[in-house]
Amino acid sequence: MKLTILVCTLVLLSLSVLSVTGHTGPWPRQAECSEPSERGMCARIHEPVCGSDGKTYENECKLCYHNTKNKMDVKILNEGQCPAESSRR
């Protein structure tokens, strides 16, 4: 009985850790852009993403706007700040 509870707890813990990242596919990944994000109409949500250009963007929408505005194809390396930028602060 105790073993069953332990196994169930470990499985649930593993699933909760995996769900935090949101993206389970390969990195880098293409930003998911919508028409409003391509026009710069982004919500003020602080969910930073690290772009393949080494810059941290406030959120995925801001990265999409940057790509559209500058005719670029910056991909998302990881969720959160870029390592080089966070060490400079």
Coordinates of C-alpha atoms in Angstrom, one line a residue:
M1 CA 0.0 0.0 0.0
K2 CA 2.8 2.4 0.9
L3 CA 4.6 1.6 -2.3
T4 CA 1.5 2.3 -4.3
I5 CA 1.1 5.7 -2.7
L6 CA 4.8 6.5 -3.2
V7 CA 4.7 5.6 -6.9
C8 CA 1.5 7.7 -7.4
T9 CA 3.1 10.6 -5.7
L10 CA 6.2 10.4 -7.8
V11 CA 4.2 10.2 -11.0
L12 CA 2.1 13.2 -10.1
L13 CA 5.2 15.2 -9.1
S14 CA 6.9 14.4 -12.4
L15 CA 3.8 15.4 -14.4
S16 CA 3.5 18.7 -12.5
V17 CA 7.2 19.5 -13.2
L18 CA 6.7 18.8 -16.9
S19 CA 3.6 21.0 -17.1
V20 CA 5.5 24.0 -15.7
T21 CA 7.6 24.5 -18.9
G22 CA 4.5 24.3 -21.2
H23 CA 6.6 23.4 -24.2
T24 CA 7.7 19.7 -24.5
G25 CA 9.0 19.7 -28.0
P26 CA 12.4 20.5 -29.4
W27 CA 14.3 23.7 -28.6
P28 CA 14.7 26.2 -30.2
R29 CA 11.1 26.6 -31.2
Q30 CA 9.2 28.9 -33.5
A31 CA 7.2 31.6 -31.7
E32 CA 3.5 31.2 -32.0
C33 CA 2.4 34.5 -33.5
S34 CA -1.1 35.8 -34.1
E35 CA -2.2 38.8 -36.1
P36 CA -2.5 41.2 -33.1
S37 CA 1.0 40.2 -31.8
E38 CA 2.4 41.0 -35.3
R39 CA 1.0 44.5 -35.0
G40 CA 2.4 45.0 -31.5
M41 CA -0.8 44.6 -29.6
C42 CA 0.7 42.6 -26.8
A43 CA -0.7 42.2 -23.2
R44 CA 1.5 43.4 -20.4
I45 CA 2.2 39.9 -19.1
H46 CA 5.8 39.3 -17.8
E47 CA 6.6 35.8 -19.1
P48 CA 10.1 36.3 -20.5
V49 CA 11.5 34.2 -23.3
C50 CA 15.1 34.0 -24.5
G51 CA 15.5 34.6 -28.2
S52 CA 18.0 32.9 -30.5
D53 CA 19.5 36.4 -30.9
G54 CA 20.6 36.3 -27.2
K55 CA 18.1 38.9 -26.1
T56 CA 15.4 38.4 -23.5
Y57 CA 11.9 39.5 -24.6
E58 CA 9.1 40.4 -22.1
N59 CA 6.9 37.7 -23.6
E60 CA 6.4 35.6 -26.7
C61 CA 4.1 38.3 -28.2
K62 CA 6.9 40.9 -28.0
L63 CA 9.3 38.5 -29.8
C64 CA 6.7 38.1 -32.5
Y65 CA 6.3 41.8 -32.9
H66 CA 10.1 42.2 -33.1
N67 CA 10.3 39.6 -35.8
T68 CA 7.6 41.2 -37.9
K69 CA 8.9 44.8 -37.4
N70 CA 12.5 43.9 -38.3
K71 CA 11.7 41.1 -40.9
M72 CA 13.6 38.6 -38.8
D73 CA 13.1 35.0 -37.7
V74 CA 14.2 34.9 -34.0
K75 CA 13.3 31.6 -32.4
I76 CA 12.7 30.9 -28.7
L77 CA 15.7 29.2 -27.1
N78 CA 14.1 28.8 -23.7
E79 CA 11.4 30.2 -21.4
G80 CA 12.8 32.8 -19.0
Q81 CA 15.7 35.2 -19.3
C82 CA 18.7 34.5 -21.5
P83 CA 21.6 33.2 -19.3
A84 CA 24.1 35.9 -20.5
E85 CA 21.6 38.7 -19.6
S86 CA 20.7 37.4 -16.2
S87 CA 24.4 37.2 -15.2
R88 CA 25.0 40.9 -16.2
R89 CA 22.5 42.2 -13.6

